[in-house]
CSV table of C-alpha atoms in Angstrom, one decimal:
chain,number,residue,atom,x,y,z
A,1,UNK,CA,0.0,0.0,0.0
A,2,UNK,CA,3.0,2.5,0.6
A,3,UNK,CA,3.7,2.4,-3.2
A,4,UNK,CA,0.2,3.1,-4.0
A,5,UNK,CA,-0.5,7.0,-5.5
A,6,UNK,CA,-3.4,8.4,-4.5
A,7,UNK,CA,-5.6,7.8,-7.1
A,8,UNK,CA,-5.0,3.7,-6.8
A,9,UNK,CA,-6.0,4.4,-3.2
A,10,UNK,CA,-8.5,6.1,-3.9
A,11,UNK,CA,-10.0,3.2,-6.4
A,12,UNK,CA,-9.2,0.7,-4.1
A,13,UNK,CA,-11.4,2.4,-1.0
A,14,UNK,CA,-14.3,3.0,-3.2
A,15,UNK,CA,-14.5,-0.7,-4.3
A,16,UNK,CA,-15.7,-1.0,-0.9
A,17,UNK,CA,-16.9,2.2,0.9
A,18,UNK,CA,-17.9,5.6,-1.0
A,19,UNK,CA,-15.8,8.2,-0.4
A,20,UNK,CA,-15.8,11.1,2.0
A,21,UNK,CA,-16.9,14.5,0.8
A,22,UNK,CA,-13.5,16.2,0.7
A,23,UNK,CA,-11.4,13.6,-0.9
A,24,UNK,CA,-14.5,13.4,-3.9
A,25,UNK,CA,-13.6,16.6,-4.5
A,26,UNK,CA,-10.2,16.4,-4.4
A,27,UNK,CA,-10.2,13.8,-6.6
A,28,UNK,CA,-12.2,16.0,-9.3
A,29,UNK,CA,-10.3,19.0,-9.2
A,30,UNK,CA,-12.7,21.2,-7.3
A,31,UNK,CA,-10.5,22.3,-3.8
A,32,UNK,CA,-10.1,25.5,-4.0
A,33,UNK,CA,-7.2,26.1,-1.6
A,34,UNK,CA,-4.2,24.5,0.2
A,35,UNK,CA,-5.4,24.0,3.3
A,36,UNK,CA,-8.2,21.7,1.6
A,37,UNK,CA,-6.1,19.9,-0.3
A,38,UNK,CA,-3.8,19.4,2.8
A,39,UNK,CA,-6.9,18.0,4.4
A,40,UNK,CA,-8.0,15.9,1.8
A,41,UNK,CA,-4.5,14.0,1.0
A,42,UNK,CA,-4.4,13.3,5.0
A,43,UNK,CA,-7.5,11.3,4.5
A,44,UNK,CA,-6.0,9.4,1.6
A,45,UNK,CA,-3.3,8.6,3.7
A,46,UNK,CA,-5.4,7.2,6.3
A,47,UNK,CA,-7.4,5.5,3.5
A,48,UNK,CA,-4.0,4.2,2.3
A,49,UNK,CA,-2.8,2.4,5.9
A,50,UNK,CA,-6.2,0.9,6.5
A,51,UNK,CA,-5.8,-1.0,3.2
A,52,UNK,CA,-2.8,-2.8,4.5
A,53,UNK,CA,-4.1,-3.1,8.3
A,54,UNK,CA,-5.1,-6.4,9.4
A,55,UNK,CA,-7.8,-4.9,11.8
A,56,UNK,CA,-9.3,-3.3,9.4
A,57,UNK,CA,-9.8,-6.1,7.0
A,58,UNK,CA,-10.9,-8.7,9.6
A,59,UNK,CA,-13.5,-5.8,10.3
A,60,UNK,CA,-14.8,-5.8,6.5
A,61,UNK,CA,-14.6,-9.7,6.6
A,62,UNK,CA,-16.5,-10.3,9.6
A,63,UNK,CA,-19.4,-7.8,8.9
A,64,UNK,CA,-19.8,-9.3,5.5
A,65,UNK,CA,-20.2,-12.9,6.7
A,66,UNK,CA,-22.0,-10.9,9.9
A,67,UNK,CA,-24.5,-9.9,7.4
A,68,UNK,CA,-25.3,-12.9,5.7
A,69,UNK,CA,-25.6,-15.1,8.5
A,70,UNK,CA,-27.9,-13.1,10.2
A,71,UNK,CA,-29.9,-13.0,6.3
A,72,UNK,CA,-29.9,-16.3,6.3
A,73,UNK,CA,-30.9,-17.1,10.4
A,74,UNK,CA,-33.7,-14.2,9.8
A,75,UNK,CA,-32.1,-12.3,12.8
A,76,UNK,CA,-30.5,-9.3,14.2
A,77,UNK,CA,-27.2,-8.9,16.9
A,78,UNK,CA,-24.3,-9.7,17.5
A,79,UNK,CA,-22.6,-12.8,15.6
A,80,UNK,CA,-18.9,-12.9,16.6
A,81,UNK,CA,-18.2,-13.7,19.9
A,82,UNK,CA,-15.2,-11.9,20.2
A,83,UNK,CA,-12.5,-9.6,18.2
A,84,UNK,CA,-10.4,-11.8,15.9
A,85,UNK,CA,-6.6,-12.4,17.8
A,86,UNK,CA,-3.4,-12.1,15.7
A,87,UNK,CA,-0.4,-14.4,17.0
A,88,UNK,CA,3.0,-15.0,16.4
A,89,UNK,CA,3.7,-18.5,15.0
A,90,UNK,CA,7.2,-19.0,16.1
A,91,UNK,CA,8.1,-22.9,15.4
A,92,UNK,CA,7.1,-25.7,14.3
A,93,UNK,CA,5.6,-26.8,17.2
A,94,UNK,CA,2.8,-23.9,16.9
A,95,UNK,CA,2.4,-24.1,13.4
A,96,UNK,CA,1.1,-27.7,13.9
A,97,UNK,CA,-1.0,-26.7,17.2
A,98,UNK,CA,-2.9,-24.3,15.0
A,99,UNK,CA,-3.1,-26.1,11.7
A,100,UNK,CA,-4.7,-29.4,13.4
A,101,UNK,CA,-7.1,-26.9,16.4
A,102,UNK,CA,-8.3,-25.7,12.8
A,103,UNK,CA,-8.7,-29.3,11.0
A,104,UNK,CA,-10.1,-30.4,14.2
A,105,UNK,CA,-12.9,-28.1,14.7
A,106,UNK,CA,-16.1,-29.7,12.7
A,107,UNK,CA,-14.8,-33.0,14.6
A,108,UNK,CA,-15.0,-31.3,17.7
A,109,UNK,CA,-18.1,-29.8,17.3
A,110,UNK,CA,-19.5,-33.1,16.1
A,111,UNK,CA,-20.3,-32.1,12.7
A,112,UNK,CA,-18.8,-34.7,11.0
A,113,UNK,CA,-17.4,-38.3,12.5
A,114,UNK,CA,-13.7,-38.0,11.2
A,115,UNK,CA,-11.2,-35.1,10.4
A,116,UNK,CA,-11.2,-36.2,6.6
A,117,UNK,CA,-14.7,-36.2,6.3
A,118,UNK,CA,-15.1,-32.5,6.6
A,119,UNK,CA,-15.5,-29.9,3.4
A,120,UNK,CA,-14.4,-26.6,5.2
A,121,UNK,CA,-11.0,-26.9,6.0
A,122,UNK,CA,-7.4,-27.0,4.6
A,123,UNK,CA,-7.4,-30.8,5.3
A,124,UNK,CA,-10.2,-31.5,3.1
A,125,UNK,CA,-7.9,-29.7,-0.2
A,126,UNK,CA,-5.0,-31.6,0.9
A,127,UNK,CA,-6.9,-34.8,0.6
A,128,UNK,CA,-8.6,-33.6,-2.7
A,129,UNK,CA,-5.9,-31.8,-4.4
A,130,UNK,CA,-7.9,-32.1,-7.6
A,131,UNK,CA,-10.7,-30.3,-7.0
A,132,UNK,CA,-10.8,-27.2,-9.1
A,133,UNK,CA,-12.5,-25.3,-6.4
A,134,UNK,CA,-9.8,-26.1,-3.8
A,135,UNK,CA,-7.3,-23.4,-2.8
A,136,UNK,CA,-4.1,-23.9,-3.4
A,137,UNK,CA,-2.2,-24.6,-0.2
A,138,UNK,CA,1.6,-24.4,0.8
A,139,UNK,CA,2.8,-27.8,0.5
A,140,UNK,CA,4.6,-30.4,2.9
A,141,UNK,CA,8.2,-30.7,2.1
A,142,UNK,CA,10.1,-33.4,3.6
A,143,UNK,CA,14.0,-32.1,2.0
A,144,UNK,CA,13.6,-28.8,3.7
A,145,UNK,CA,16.4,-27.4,2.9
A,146,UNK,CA,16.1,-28.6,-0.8
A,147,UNK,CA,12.8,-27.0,-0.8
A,148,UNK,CA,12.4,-24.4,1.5
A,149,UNK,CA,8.9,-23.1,0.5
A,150,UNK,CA,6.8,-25.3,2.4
A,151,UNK,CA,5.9,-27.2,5.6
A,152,UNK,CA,8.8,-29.0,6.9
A,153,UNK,CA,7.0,-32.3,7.3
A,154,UNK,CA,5.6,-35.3,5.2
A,155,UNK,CA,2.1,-35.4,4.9
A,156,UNK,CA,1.3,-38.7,6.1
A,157,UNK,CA,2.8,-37.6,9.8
A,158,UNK,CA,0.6,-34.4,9.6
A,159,UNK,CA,-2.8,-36.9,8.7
A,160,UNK,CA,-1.4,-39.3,11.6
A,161,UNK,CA,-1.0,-36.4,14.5
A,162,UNK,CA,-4.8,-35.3,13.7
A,163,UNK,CA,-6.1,-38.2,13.6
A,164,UNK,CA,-4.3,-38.8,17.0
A,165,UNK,CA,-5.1,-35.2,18.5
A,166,UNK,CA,-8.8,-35.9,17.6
A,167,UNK,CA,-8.8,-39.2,19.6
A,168,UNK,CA,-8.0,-37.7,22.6
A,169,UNK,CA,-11.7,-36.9,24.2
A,170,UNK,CA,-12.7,-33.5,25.8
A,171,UNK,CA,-15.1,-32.3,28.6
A,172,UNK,CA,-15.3,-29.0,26.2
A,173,UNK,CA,-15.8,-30.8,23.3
A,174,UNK,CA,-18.8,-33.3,21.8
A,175,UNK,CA,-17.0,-35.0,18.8
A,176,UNK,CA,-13.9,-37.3,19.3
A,177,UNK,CA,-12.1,-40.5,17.2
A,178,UNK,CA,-10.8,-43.5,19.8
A,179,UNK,CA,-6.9,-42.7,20.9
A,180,UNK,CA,-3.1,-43.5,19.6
A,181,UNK,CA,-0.1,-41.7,19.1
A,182,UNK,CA,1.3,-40.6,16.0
A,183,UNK,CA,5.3,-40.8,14.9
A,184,UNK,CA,5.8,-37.0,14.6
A,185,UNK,CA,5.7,-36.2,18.4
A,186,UNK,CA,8.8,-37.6,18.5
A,187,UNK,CA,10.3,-36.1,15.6
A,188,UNK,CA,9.6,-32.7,17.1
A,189,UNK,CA,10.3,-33.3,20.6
A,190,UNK,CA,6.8,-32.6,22.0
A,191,UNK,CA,5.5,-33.9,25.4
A,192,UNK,CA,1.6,-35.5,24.2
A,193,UNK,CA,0.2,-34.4,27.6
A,194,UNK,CA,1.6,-30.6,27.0
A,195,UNK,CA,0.6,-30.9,23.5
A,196,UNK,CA,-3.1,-31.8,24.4
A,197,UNK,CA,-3.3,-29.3,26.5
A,198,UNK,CA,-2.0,-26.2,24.2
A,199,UNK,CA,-5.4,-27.6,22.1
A,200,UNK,CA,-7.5,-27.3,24.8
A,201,UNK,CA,-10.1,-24.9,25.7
A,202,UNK,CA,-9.1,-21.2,26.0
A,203,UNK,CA,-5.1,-22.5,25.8
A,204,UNK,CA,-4.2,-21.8,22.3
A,205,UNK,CA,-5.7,-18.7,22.0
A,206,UNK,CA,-3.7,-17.1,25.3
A,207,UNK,CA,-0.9,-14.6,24.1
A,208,UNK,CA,0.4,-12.9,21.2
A,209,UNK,CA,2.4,-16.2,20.2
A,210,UNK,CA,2.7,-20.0,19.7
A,211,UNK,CA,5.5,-22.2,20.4
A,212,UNK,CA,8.0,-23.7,22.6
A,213,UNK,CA,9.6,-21.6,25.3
A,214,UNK,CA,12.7,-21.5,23.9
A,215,UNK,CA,11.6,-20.1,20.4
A,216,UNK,CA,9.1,-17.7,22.9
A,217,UNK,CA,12.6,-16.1,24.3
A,218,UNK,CA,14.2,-15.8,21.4
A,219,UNK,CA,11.4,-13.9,20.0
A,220,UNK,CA,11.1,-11.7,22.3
A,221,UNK,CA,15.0,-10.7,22.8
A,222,UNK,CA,14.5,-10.2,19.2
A,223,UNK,CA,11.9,-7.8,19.5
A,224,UNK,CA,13.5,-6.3,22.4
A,225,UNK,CA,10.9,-8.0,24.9
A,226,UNK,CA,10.9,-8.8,28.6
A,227,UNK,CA,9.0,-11.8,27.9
A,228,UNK,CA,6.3,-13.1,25.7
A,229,UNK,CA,2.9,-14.6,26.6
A,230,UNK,CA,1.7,-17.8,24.7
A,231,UNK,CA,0.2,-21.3,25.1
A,232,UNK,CA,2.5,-24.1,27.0
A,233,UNK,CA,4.0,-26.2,24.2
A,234,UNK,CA,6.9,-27.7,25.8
A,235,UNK,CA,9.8,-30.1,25.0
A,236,UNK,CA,9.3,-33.7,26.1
């Protein structure tokens, strides 16, 4: 958005909200004095960080789906529980927390009877790679450091730790497959019981990161940080 002139700002705002008065009239010519056009190019600079701000696009994205749930419900209120959270994913170790808590979700809330047999989340295209309404997905790499634009894992161990995550049963949860243990905890040096409990209720959504405490302090010396505040994924 910083290389953006005014006028693709300006474009790109109006694609989703009109204009304000003053920059309309900036935008055809008609200020008729500094200070005005001082005024106006202020608001296109505002307009021009809100384009690349996370808050602000979250905001557009949740009233949108607001809006049509409520349409489609035939009510009015509130429908997000709360403001969206934006967290640091520091290591491996957090990236799979987050990517199976997601896969795991219509298991947990018992909309479907396995992780694979859900349509609404990343695991779903990675098992149906085909589909020409998929998204296309980073993919698992297991050279690394042949490859380095992907997930540092094979895929089989990724299917294997949810299916073993989502055996483990909840008092917060409905849905749940019978128990085991999957290869990759060892692989990554996670304790299951630690694991398990980073997935749990409230836990993975605590702090602004995810990951073991060793990557935690060297984040925050990094970002010149007392400490930082995340859910307890530690080393077994």
């Amino acid at each position: 958005a910083a290389v953006l002139d005014d006028d693709a700002v300006m474009a790109r705002w109006e694609l989703l909200f009109a204009l304000p008065l003053l920059v309309n009239r900036y935008r055809a010519g008609k200020l008729t004095c500094e200070a005005e056009r001082t005024v106006a190019r202020s608001h296109i600079d505002t307009l021009r960080q809100r384009l690349c701000d996370l808050s602000w696009f979250m905001r557009c994205l949740n009233e949108h789906i607001a809006r049509k749930a409520n349409e489609e419900d035939k009510c009015k209120g509130r429908f997000w529980e709360a403001r969206f959270k934006s967290q640091a994913i520091l290591d491996e170790a957090g990236l799979l927390a987050c990517m199976a808590y997601v896969d795991l979700n219509p298991l947990r809330a018992k909309i479907v009877d396995t992780p694979e047999a859900s349509a609404d989340v990343s695991l779903s295209a990675r098992l149906n790679p085909d589909s020409a309404s998929q998204p296309a997905l980073l993919p698992f790499v297991t050279q690394f450091k042949d490859s380095p634009k992907g997930i540092p894992f094979a895929l089989a161990d990724y299917l294997a730790l949810v299916d073993w995550t989502g055996r483990a049963q909840r008092d917060d949860k409905r849905g749940f497959i019978t128990p085991d243990t999957p290869a990759i905890l060892e692989r990554l040096g996670l304790d299951a019981d630690s694991f398990l409990i980073a997935l749990g209720q409230h836990q993975l959504s605590r702090g602004s990161v995810i990951g073991h405490k060793q990557a935690q302090s060297a984040y925050a010396k990094a970002h010149h940080r007392r400490h930082v505040v995340g859910p307890p994924i530690k080393a077994a």
